[in-house]
Structures are given as C-alpha cells and as structure tokens.
Coordinates of C-alpha atoms and ligand atoms in Angstrom, one line a residue:
V1 CA -15.0 -9.4 -32.4
L2 CA -12.7 -6.2 -32.2
F3 CA -14.0 -5.3 -28.8
F4 CA -13.5 -9.3 -27.6
V5 CA -10.2 -8.7 -29.3
T6 CA -9.2 -5.1 -27.4
N7 CA -11.1 -6.7 -24.3
V8 CA -8.2 -9.2 -24.4
K9 CA -5.5 -7.8 -25.6
A10 CA -6.0 -5.3 -22.2
Q11 CA -6.5 -8.6 -19.5
T12 CA -3.0 -9.7 -20.7
Y13 CA -2.0 -6.2 -18.4
T14 CA 1.0 -7.6 -15.7
P15 CA 2.6 -4.8 -13.8
T16 CA 5.6 -4.5 -14.1
L17 CA 7.4 -5.3 -10.3
E18 CA 8.6 -1.4 -9.7
N19 CA 4.9 -0.4 -11.1
L20 CA 3.9 -3.0 -7.7
K21 CA 6.0 -1.0 -6.4
A22 CA 5.1 1.9 -7.5
R23 CA 1.4 1.2 -5.7
E24 CA 2.8 0.6 -2.4
V25 CA 4.9 3.4 -2.3
F26 CA 1.3 5.3 -3.6
S27 CA -0.4 2.9 -1.1
N28 CA 1.8 4.7 1.8
D29 CA 1.4 8.0 1.2
R30 CA -1.6 8.2 2.9
F31 CA -1.9 12.4 1.1
G32 CA -1.8 14.2 -1.7
L33 CA -2.5 17.7 -2.7
F34 CA -5.1 18.3 -5.8
I35 CA -4.8 21.6 -8.3
H36 CA -7.2 22.5 -10.1
W37 CA -6.5 25.7 -12.3
G38 CA -6.8 26.9 -15.4
P39 CA -8.5 30.2 -17.6
F40 CA -11.5 28.3 -15.9
S41 CA -10.0 30.2 -12.7
I42 CA -10.6 33.3 -13.6
P43 CA -14.6 33.8 -13.8
G44 CA -14.4 32.7 -9.8
D45 CA -17.5 30.2 -10.6
G46 CA -15.9 27.5 -10.9
E47 CA -14.3 24.6 -13.6
W48 CA -17.2 23.8 -15.0
V49 CA -17.7 27.2 -15.8
M50 CA -18.3 27.0 -19.9
N51 CA -20.9 24.3 -19.8
N52 CA -23.1 25.5 -16.7
R53 CA -23.5 29.2 -18.5
N54 CA -23.4 27.8 -22.5
I55 CA -20.4 29.7 -23.9
T56 CA -19.6 28.7 -26.7
V57 CA -16.4 27.1 -27.7
K58 CA -15.8 31.0 -30.2
N59 CA -16.6 32.9 -26.4
Y60 CA -14.6 30.4 -24.1
R61 CA -11.2 31.1 -25.4
R62 CA -11.2 34.7 -24.8
L63 CA -10.1 33.9 -21.2
M64 CA -6.9 32.4 -22.4
D65 CA -5.5 36.3 -23.1
F66 CA -5.8 37.5 -19.7
F67 CA -4.7 34.4 -18.0
N68 CA -1.3 36.0 -16.6
P69 CA -0.7 34.7 -13.0
I70 CA 1.3 37.1 -11.8
D71 CA 1.6 36.6 -8.4
F72 CA 2.1 32.1 -8.9
D73 CA 5.5 30.2 -7.1
A74 CA 5.9 26.9 -7.7
A75 CA 7.7 26.9 -5.7
A76 CA 5.7 27.8 -3.0
W77 CA 3.3 26.0 -3.8
V78 CA 4.9 22.6 -3.3
S79 CA 6.2 23.3 0.2
M80 CA 3.5 24.3 1.0
A81 CA 1.7 20.6 0.0
K82 CA 5.1 19.8 1.0
N83 CA 3.9 21.7 5.2
A84 CA 0.7 20.1 5.1
G85 CA 1.5 16.6 4.9
M86 CA 1.1 15.8 2.1
K87 CA 3.7 13.3 -0.3
Y88 CA 1.6 13.6 -3.7
I89 CA 0.2 16.7 -6.0
T90 CA -2.0 15.9 -8.2
L91 CA -2.2 18.3 -11.3
I92 CA -4.7 19.0 -13.9
T93 CA -2.4 19.3 -16.8
R94 CA -6.0 19.9 -19.1
H95 CA -10.1 19.6 -18.1
H96 CA -12.8 19.1 -20.0
D97 CA -12.4 22.6 -21.1
G98 CA -9.8 22.0 -23.6
F99 CA -7.2 24.1 -22.2
S100 CA -3.1 22.5 -22.2
M101 CA -1.5 23.7 -19.0
W102 CA 1.8 23.2 -20.9
N103 CA 3.9 23.6 -24.1
T104 CA 2.0 21.4 -26.8
K105 CA 2.7 20.9 -30.0
Y106 CA -0.6 19.8 -30.8
S107 CA -3.5 22.2 -29.7
D108 CA -2.7 25.9 -29.8
F109 CA -5.6 26.2 -26.7
N110 CA -2.8 26.6 -24.6
I111 CA -0.2 27.9 -21.8
M112 CA 2.0 30.0 -24.5
N113 CA -0.1 31.3 -26.2
T114 CA -1.4 33.0 -22.9
P115 CA 0.3 36.6 -22.0
F116 CA 1.6 34.5 -19.1
K117 CA 3.5 32.6 -22.1
K118 CA 4.9 30.1 -19.2
D119 CA 4.9 26.3 -19.2
V120 CA 2.6 25.7 -15.2
V121 CA 3.7 21.3 -15.5
K122 CA 7.4 22.0 -16.3
L123 CA 7.6 24.5 -13.5
I124 CA 5.4 22.5 -10.9
A125 CA 7.3 19.7 -12.2
D126 CA 11.0 20.2 -12.2
E127 CA 9.8 22.0 -8.4
C128 CA 8.2 19.1 -7.6
H129 CA 11.3 16.6 -8.6
K130 CA 13.8 19.9 -6.7
Q131 CA 11.8 18.8 -3.7
G132 CA 10.9 15.3 -3.2
I133 CA 6.9 15.4 -3.8
Q134 CA 5.2 13.4 -6.7
L135 CA 3.7 14.3 -9.1
F136 CA 0.7 13.0 -10.9
L137 CA -1.1 14.7 -13.9
Y138 CA -5.1 14.9 -14.9
Y139 CA -5.9 14.4 -17.6
S140 CA -9.4 14.5 -19.3
L141 CA -10.6 12.5 -21.9
L142 CA -13.5 14.9 -22.2
D143 CA -13.1 17.4 -24.1
W144 CA -15.8 20.7 -24.3
T145 CA -13.6 23.0 -27.5
R146 CA -12.4 20.5 -29.8
E147 CA -14.0 19.5 -33.3
D148 CA -12.8 15.5 -33.1
Y149 CA -14.4 14.7 -29.1
P150 CA -17.9 12.4 -29.9
H151 CA -19.7 14.9 -28.2
E152 CA -22.7 15.0 -30.4
T153 CA -22.7 11.4 -28.6
G154 CA -22.0 13.2 -25.0
R155 CA -23.9 13.5 -22.3
T156 CA -22.1 17.9 -21.6
G157 CA -20.5 20.3 -23.7
Q158 CA -23.6 20.4 -25.8
H159 CA -24.1 24.2 -26.5
T160 CA -20.5 25.1 -27.4
G161 CA -20.9 25.9 -31.2
R162 CA -19.7 23.0 -32.3
K163 CA -21.0 21.1 -36.0
G164 CA -21.1 18.1 -37.3
K165 CA -19.8 15.0 -35.4
G166 CA -16.6 14.2 -33.4
D167 CA -13.5 11.9 -35.1
Y168 CA -13.0 8.9 -32.3
A169 CA -10.0 8.5 -34.4
S170 CA -8.5 11.1 -34.3
Y171 CA -9.0 13.0 -31.7
L172 CA -7.7 9.4 -29.4
Q173 CA -4.2 10.0 -31.4
F174 CA -4.4 13.6 -30.0
M175 CA -4.8 12.8 -26.9
K176 CA -1.8 9.8 -27.6
N177 CA 0.7 12.4 -29.0
Q178 CA -0.5 15.1 -25.7
L179 CA 0.3 12.3 -23.4
T180 CA 3.3 11.2 -24.8
E181 CA 4.7 14.9 -24.0
L182 CA 3.6 14.6 -20.7
L183 CA 5.7 11.3 -20.1
T184 CA 8.1 12.3 -22.1
N185 CA 9.5 16.2 -21.5
Y186 CA 8.7 15.9 -17.6
G187 CA 10.4 13.9 -15.8
T188 CA 8.7 11.3 -14.1
I189 CA 5.7 11.3 -13.4
A190 CA 3.7 9.4 -10.5
G191 CA 0.7 8.7 -12.3
I192 CA -1.9 9.6 -14.4
W193 CA -5.5 10.9 -13.6
F194 CA -8.1 10.4 -15.8
D195 CA -11.2 11.6 -16.0
G196 CA -14.8 12.3 -18.2
Y197 CA -14.6 8.8 -19.2
W198 CA -18.5 9.2 -17.9
D199 CA -19.2 11.8 -20.6
Q200 CA -19.9 8.5 -22.6
T201 CA -22.1 7.2 -20.1
A202 CA -25.1 7.0 -18.8
P203 CA -25.0 8.9 -15.3
E204 CA -24.6 7.1 -12.4
G205 CA -27.2 4.8 -10.5
T206 CA -28.3 3.4 -13.8
V207 CA -28.3 -0.3 -15.4
D208 CA -26.8 0.4 -18.6
R209 CA -23.6 1.9 -18.4
S210 CA -21.4 1.4 -21.2
P211 CA -20.2 3.8 -23.1
R212 CA -21.7 4.7 -25.9
I213 CA -18.2 5.1 -28.4
N214 CA -15.2 2.4 -27.4
W215 CA -12.6 4.3 -26.1
R216 CA -10.1 2.0 -27.2
L217 CA -8.4 2.7 -23.2
D218 CA -6.1 -0.3 -23.7
E219 CA -3.7 1.6 -26.1
I220 CA -4.1 4.5 -23.7
Y221 CA -2.6 2.6 -20.7
G222 CA 0.3 0.6 -23.0
L223 CA 0.9 3.9 -24.5
I224 CA 1.8 5.3 -20.7
H225 CA 2.7 1.9 -19.6
K226 CA 5.3 1.4 -21.8
L227 CA 6.8 5.0 -21.5
Q228 CA 7.2 4.9 -18.3
P229 CA 6.2 1.5 -16.7
R230 CA 6.4 2.8 -12.7
C231 CA 3.3 5.0 -13.5
L232 CA 0.7 4.6 -12.5
I233 CA -3.2 5.1 -14.3
G234 CA -6.1 5.8 -12.6
N235 CA -9.7 6.7 -13.7
N236 CA -11.7 8.6 -12.2
H237 CA -15.1 6.4 -14.3
H238 CA -16.6 5.5 -11.2
L239 CA -16.7 2.2 -12.2
T240 CA -15.1 -1.0 -10.7
P241 CA -11.3 -0.8 -12.1
F242 CA -10.8 -1.7 -15.5
P243 CA -7.7 -3.7 -17.0
G244 CA -4.3 -1.8 -17.2
E245 CA -5.2 0.2 -14.3
D246 CA -3.1 0.9 -10.8
F247 CA -5.3 2.5 -9.0
Q248 CA -8.8 3.0 -7.9
M249 CA -10.9 6.5 -6.7
F250 CA -13.7 7.6 -5.2
E251 CA -15.0 10.7 -5.8
K252 CA -16.2 13.1 -2.5
D253 CA -17.6 9.5 -1.1
L254 CA -14.9 6.9 1.2
P255 CA -15.0 3.6 -0.5
G256 CA -17.9 1.5 0.9
Q257 CA -19.4 4.7 1.5
N258 CA -22.5 6.6 -1.9
R259 CA -24.0 10.2 -0.4
S260 CA -22.4 11.2 -3.4
G261 CA -24.0 9.3 -6.3
L262 CA -21.1 8.7 -7.2
S263 CA -19.8 6.1 -5.8
F264 CA -21.7 2.1 -6.3
Q265 CA -18.2 1.1 -7.1
Q266 CA -17.0 -1.6 -5.0
P267 CA -13.8 -0.9 -3.2
S268 CA -10.9 -3.8 -4.8
Q269 CA -9.6 -6.0 -2.4
Q270 CA -6.2 -5.7 -5.2
L271 CA -5.6 -2.3 -5.9
P272 CA -4.5 0.5 -4.2
L273 CA -7.1 3.4 -3.7
E274 CA -7.8 6.4 -3.5
T275 CA -10.4 8.9 -1.9
C276 CA -10.5 13.3 -3.3
E277 CA -12.8 16.0 -1.6
T278 CA -12.6 19.8 -2.5
M279 CA -12.0 21.7 1.1
N280 CA -15.1 24.3 0.0
N281 CA -18.0 23.1 -2.2
S282 CA -16.1 24.1 -5.5
W283 CA -12.6 22.3 -7.5
G284 CA -11.9 25.2 -9.6
F285 CA -11.7 28.5 -7.9
N286 CA -15.3 29.3 -7.3
I287 CA -15.2 33.0 -5.2
T288 CA -18.9 33.2 -3.3
D289 CA -18.0 29.3 -2.0
T290 CA -17.4 30.2 1.1
S291 CA -18.8 27.0 2.6
Y292 CA -14.9 26.2 3.9
K293 CA -14.8 22.2 5.3
S294 CA -12.7 22.7 9.2
V295 CA -9.7 21.7 10.2
K296 CA -11.2 18.4 12.2
E297 CA -13.9 18.1 9.8
L298 CA -11.0 17.5 7.0
I299 CA -8.6 16.0 9.9
H300 CA -11.6 13.1 10.3
Y301 CA -11.8 12.0 6.3
L302 CA -8.0 11.7 6.7
V303 CA -7.8 9.3 8.6
N304 CA -11.5 7.4 8.0
A305 CA -9.7 7.2 5.0
A306 CA -6.6 5.8 5.3
G307 CA -9.0 3.6 8.2
R308 CA -10.4 2.2 4.8
N309 CA -7.3 1.9 3.1
A310 CA -7.3 4.8 1.1
N311 CA -5.2 8.1 0.2
F312 CA -6.5 11.1 0.8
L313 CA -6.8 13.8 -2.8
L314 CA -7.9 17.2 -1.0
N315 CA -8.2 19.7 -3.6
V316 CA -7.6 23.5 -4.2
G317 CA -8.5 26.1 -6.5
P318 CA -6.2 28.7 -6.5
M319 CA -6.9 31.5 -7.9
P320 CA -6.4 33.4 -11.3
N321 CA -3.1 35.6 -9.7
G322 CA -1.6 32.5 -8.5
K323 CA -2.3 32.8 -4.8
I324 CA -3.9 30.0 -3.3
Q325 CA -6.6 32.3 -0.9
P326 CA -5.9 32.5 2.8
E327 CA -8.9 29.6 4.1
F328 CA -7.3 27.0 2.1
V329 CA -3.1 28.1 3.2
Y330 CA -4.7 27.9 6.9
T331 CA -6.0 24.9 6.6
L332 CA -3.2 22.9 4.8
Q333 CA -0.8 24.3 7.8
E334 CA -3.0 23.1 10.8
I335 CA -3.6 19.3 9.2
G336 CA 0.6 19.4 8.7
Q337 CA 0.7 20.1 12.2
W338 CA -1.2 17.7 13.3
L339 CA 0.5 15.4 11.2
K340 CA 3.4 15.8 12.0
E341 CA 2.8 14.8 15.2
N342 CA 0.4 11.8 14.7
G343 CA 1.3 10.7 10.9
K344 CA 2.9 8.2 12.8
T345 CA -0.5 6.8 12.7
I346 CA -1.2 7.6 9.0
Y347 CA 1.6 6.8 6.5
G348 CA 2.5 3.6 5.5
T349 CA -0.9 2.3 7.4
K350 CA -3.1 -1.0 6.9
G351 CA -6.8 0.2 7.1
N352 CA -9.6 -2.3 7.5
I353 CA -8.6 -3.7 10.6
V354 CA -12.1 -3.9 12.0
E355 CA -15.2 -2.5 10.2
P356 CA -16.2 0.7 10.9
Q357 CA -17.7 2.0 13.5
K358 CA -19.8 4.6 15.0
W359 CA -16.4 5.6 18.0
G360 CA -14.1 5.8 14.6
V361 CA -12.6 3.7 12.4
I362 CA -8.3 1.6 13.3
T363 CA -4.8 1.8 10.7
A364 CA -2.2 -1.1 12.0
E365 CA 1.6 -1.3 11.3
N366 CA 3.4 -3.6 12.4
K367 CA 2.6 -4.3 15.9
K368 CA 0.5 -1.6 16.8
L369 CA -3.0 -1.3 15.7
Y370 CA -3.7 2.9 15.9
V371 CA -7.7 3.4 17.2
H372 CA -9.0 6.5 16.6
L373 CA -11.8 7.7 18.6
L374 CA -13.0 10.5 16.8
N375 CA -16.6 10.6 17.7
V376 CA -16.2 9.9 22.1
T377 CA -18.3 12.4 24.5
E378 CA -17.1 13.5 27.0
N379 CA -19.0 11.0 29.2
E380 CA -18.9 8.0 27.5
T381 CA -16.7 5.4 29.8
Y382 CA -15.2 3.0 26.9
I383 CA -15.5 2.2 23.7
F384 CA -15.7 -1.6 22.3
T385 CA -14.6 -2.7 18.8
P386 CA -15.0 -6.4 17.5
D387 CA -13.3 -9.2 16.1
L388 CA -10.1 -8.1 16.7
K389 CA -7.8 -11.5 15.9
E390 CA -4.6 -10.8 17.5
K391 CA -3.6 -10.4 21.1
I392 CA -2.8 -7.0 22.5
I393 CA 0.0 -6.7 24.4
S394 CA 0.0 -3.3 26.1
A395 CA -1.8 -0.6 26.1
S396 CA -1.9 3.6 26.2
T397 CA -2.7 6.3 24.6
F398 CA -0.5 8.2 21.7
A399 CA -0.5 11.8 22.5
G400 CA 1.5 10.6 26.0
G401 CA 1.9 7.5 26.4
S402 CA -0.3 7.3 29.0
K403 CA -1.3 3.7 29.8
V404 CA -5.2 2.2 28.9
K405 CA -7.1 -0.7 30.7
F406 CA -9.0 -3.2 28.4
K407 CA -10.6 -6.4 28.0
Q408 CA -10.0 -8.5 25.4
M409 CA -12.0 -11.4 25.0
H410 CA -12.7 -13.6 22.1
E411 CA -16.1 -11.4 20.8
G412 CA -14.2 -8.1 20.5
T413 CA -12.5 -5.9 23.1
F414 CA -13.3 -2.6 25.2
I415 CA -11.7 -0.4 25.3
Y416 CA -11.8 1.8 28.2
L417 CA -12.0 5.8 28.3
D418 CA -12.0 6.9 32.4
G419 CA -9.0 9.3 33.5
I420 CA -7.2 9.6 30.1
K421 CA -7.0 12.8 27.9
T422 CA -9.5 12.9 25.4
N423 CA -8.8 15.1 22.2
D424 CA -11.6 17.1 20.3
T425 CA -10.3 15.8 17.2
D426 CA -9.2 12.5 17.6
T427 CA -8.3 10.2 20.9
I428 CA -5.9 7.9 19.6
V429 CA -5.2 4.3 21.3
Q430 CA -1.9 2.8 21.0
L431 CA -2.7 -0.9 21.2
N432 CA 0.9 -4.0 20.7
I433 CA 0.2 -7.0 19.4
Q434 CA 1.3 -10.1 20.0
Ligands
JFZ501 C1 -15.4 15.5 -12.2 C2 -15.3 16.2 -13.0 O1 -15.8 17.1 -13.6 C3 -15.0 18.2 -11.6 O2 -14.4 18.9 -12.7 C4 -13.4 17.2 -10.9 O3 -12.3 17.6 -11.6 C5 -13.6 16.5 -11.4 C6 -12.3 16.2 -9.7 O4 -14.0 15.2 -11.7 O5 -16.3 14.9 -11.6 C7 -17.4 14.6 -12.1 C8 -17.1 12.9 -12.4 C9 -18.7 13.1 -12.8 C10 -19.6 13.9 -13.1 C11 -19.9 14.8 -12.9 C12 -18.6 15.2 -12.1 N1 -20.4 12.7 -13.7 O6 -20.9 11.7 -13.1 O7 -21.8 13.5 -13.7

C-alpha cells in the first residue's frame, strides 16, 4: 500500500512552465563538460579507486590531508569549457566515496577539512554565473563511507570496514539536508545529476531490476522542484525515466545503442536526452590511461548525439594539482574551433529526422536540414537518404556554399558528391526545404 501511495504521488508531478522552458534551453545546448574531481584524483587510478583497491574508510579518509590543488583556477576551467563550445558544466559535488566538495554542515568529510580549505562548488558556481554558463551538480545516491547508507544490500562498497546495517531513513534525511544546501547557497542550479541508484539493483540486462531498498526518490525530487522549480532532474539509473525526472541520460552510449551493456532503456520521446562519454577510458584522473579519443572521434560522437536528439556531456578528470591535462585541453580547443565554424548545424537543432545511416545523420533547424556525412569514402559518388517528408528546394555545402546536385523521389533522396569538396571529419550538406 505504501508503495502504491508513493507512486501515485510521484505520478502527479507536473513540471512548471519555467521547468518546461529550462528543458527546451537544455536540449538546445547540445554540448556540456562533465568534471570528475576530488581526493579520488590523488592516486591517479580513477574515481573508483576506493572500491577497486578495497581501501577501508579509515585509510581512505587520509586522502583528505593531501587534497591541496594549488594550481586550481575556476575561471580557467569555465573559460576552457566555453571556448570548447560547451553550454553547461556538470560538476561532481559528491561521488560514491562520499566526499563533499563544498562547505557542508552535514559531514566532516568535506573540502573545508583539507589543506585547500576552499569551497570548490562555490568557486565554480560563482564563475559559471559570472561567465554565463549553466551549472549542473552530480550527486551520488550511493555512499561507500557512511554507516547509515544501506551498504549491506549494495552491490559495491563491501570492503570498507563498515559494520552492521544501514539506516535509510537517516541517510535520506542526510541527502535532503545536503541537497537543500546545494540548492540554496549556490544560486541558480540548472540541474541535479543523480547516480548510484543501480547499487541497489541487479546488474543491467537482468530481468528484475527492482531496487532492494525503497529509495523514496519522489521525496527527493519533490524537495528539489520545490526549492528550484526550474532545476532539471536526471538519474543515471539506466532505466526508463521515473516520474519527476526532467531529462533522460545514457552512459557511454548513443540513445538507442547499447554498446556499453548499460543502456537497455528505450530513448524517451518526451524528455530531453543526454549521453556522457570519457576522453580516454576513465572518468576520474588516471595516470596510466593514455587511450585518448581523437578530435575526430569526439566530433563524430557529438554529431551522432545531435542526430539522435541528444546532448553530449564530455568528461574530464582534472589532476590533483587542479590542472586539466594538456591532452584534454588541446582536444577541447580543437572541438571548439570546429564548433565555431559548424555550431549552427548542432546547437538548437532537432535530430531523428531519418534513422541514423551508414554515412551519418541529419540535424534540422527551421527550414534547413543539415546532412552530416561522417563516413564517406573518396570514391563514393552519391549517398541515399530515405523518407524525407519535406520538399527540397536547393542544396549546397555548408562550408563554402557550393551547389550540390540532388534527386528527390518518394522513396528517398540521392545527394551527389561529385565535384564537392569533402572533409575528413564531417562534410555538411545543407538542404533548404519548403
Ligand atoms: C557511474 C559512476 O559509477 C562512475 O564513477 C561515473 O561517475 C559515471 C558517470 O557514472 O557509472 C556507473 C554506473 C553504473 C554502473 C557502473 C558505473 N553499474 O551499473 O555497474
């Protein structure tokens, strides 16, 4: 009965007009910066180091004494994101290790008790507001250090030296207190990005994914929407969106793909979509992970996301000194350069005009369709796109504006590539439609 009551309550969530407006702004943004940073960055072995190396709470807490990023410059991070063409930043405020990156009253495991002694969330929030970029906050529901987190039913965090059982009522109150701080003391927060729900469910791909605890998310979501109605809620639970959520996210997958084995959920037709990916194979700083994705690969990911109506949240794991490694800085600069020239075909566009094709995707804005040719070889003389509903009036290359030949029939459209200058990253053909 209790479950029924909670569900009914949650089902009645009606987004406010300003929330709906914020969703629209968000889906026009298309590109954001994800930042995984904290004491977990110090060992240089990713943000899961505590769990992966079976570090106890007692030993892990020692990292707090070493967090002193003397080269950290919030203004530099924010302007780096802006120059990369990113429209928002999603910052880790508290990851699974339970460390709070802000001046919180509710846990002593926080940034003010490091030698750095400065509120990182505040420094970044102020800078985002100053430079006019939206700020989303990542908040983990899973906690590897607190005694009251229901660790005994969790899938991870079994080696932390915690005893007894969690107390979810107490832990839930703690999260509400912390979220109240985050949504009260840092100005406008564009969204909250939840993670860790999956710790209480069977793995992705299994049939019964019902959680082993009642998370009572409706209470958390209700609080957030009460404090800041515009604030968008997303949850990395890898399931169909729950009532109260304002956008749907995919981890390391384009919507509709399931290469990571984490994305069995169907893309929502109503909510804005977002997919997150890493620069190498790590979210948090990893000193041995040099498998950097190329500029071209990441631009393709961005275009492929836009073509499927999704935002791309690209991650960096800054170093313990507060700097972002030069490889990432370079890549972001190059993507920014590409977006300066081609952003018109990405920002504010709609995707899913046609099914993604072997050659690429289409994005649309007003009376223009942008055909992104991501994979065409030198000797291909035409591409074929199925079922375009609108009548094409003219076609030209987006770069340079030279005329492109086409033949539209009711089965689809041929676009001829002979004589046009192709580009190794993305050849964009603009179709003007009636
Ligand atoms: C989560 C985090 O665990 C990870 O550290 C990072 O923050 C990423 C963006 O989000 O990734 C997941 C999510 C789910 C599982 C594993 C990692 N899972 O279901 O095993």
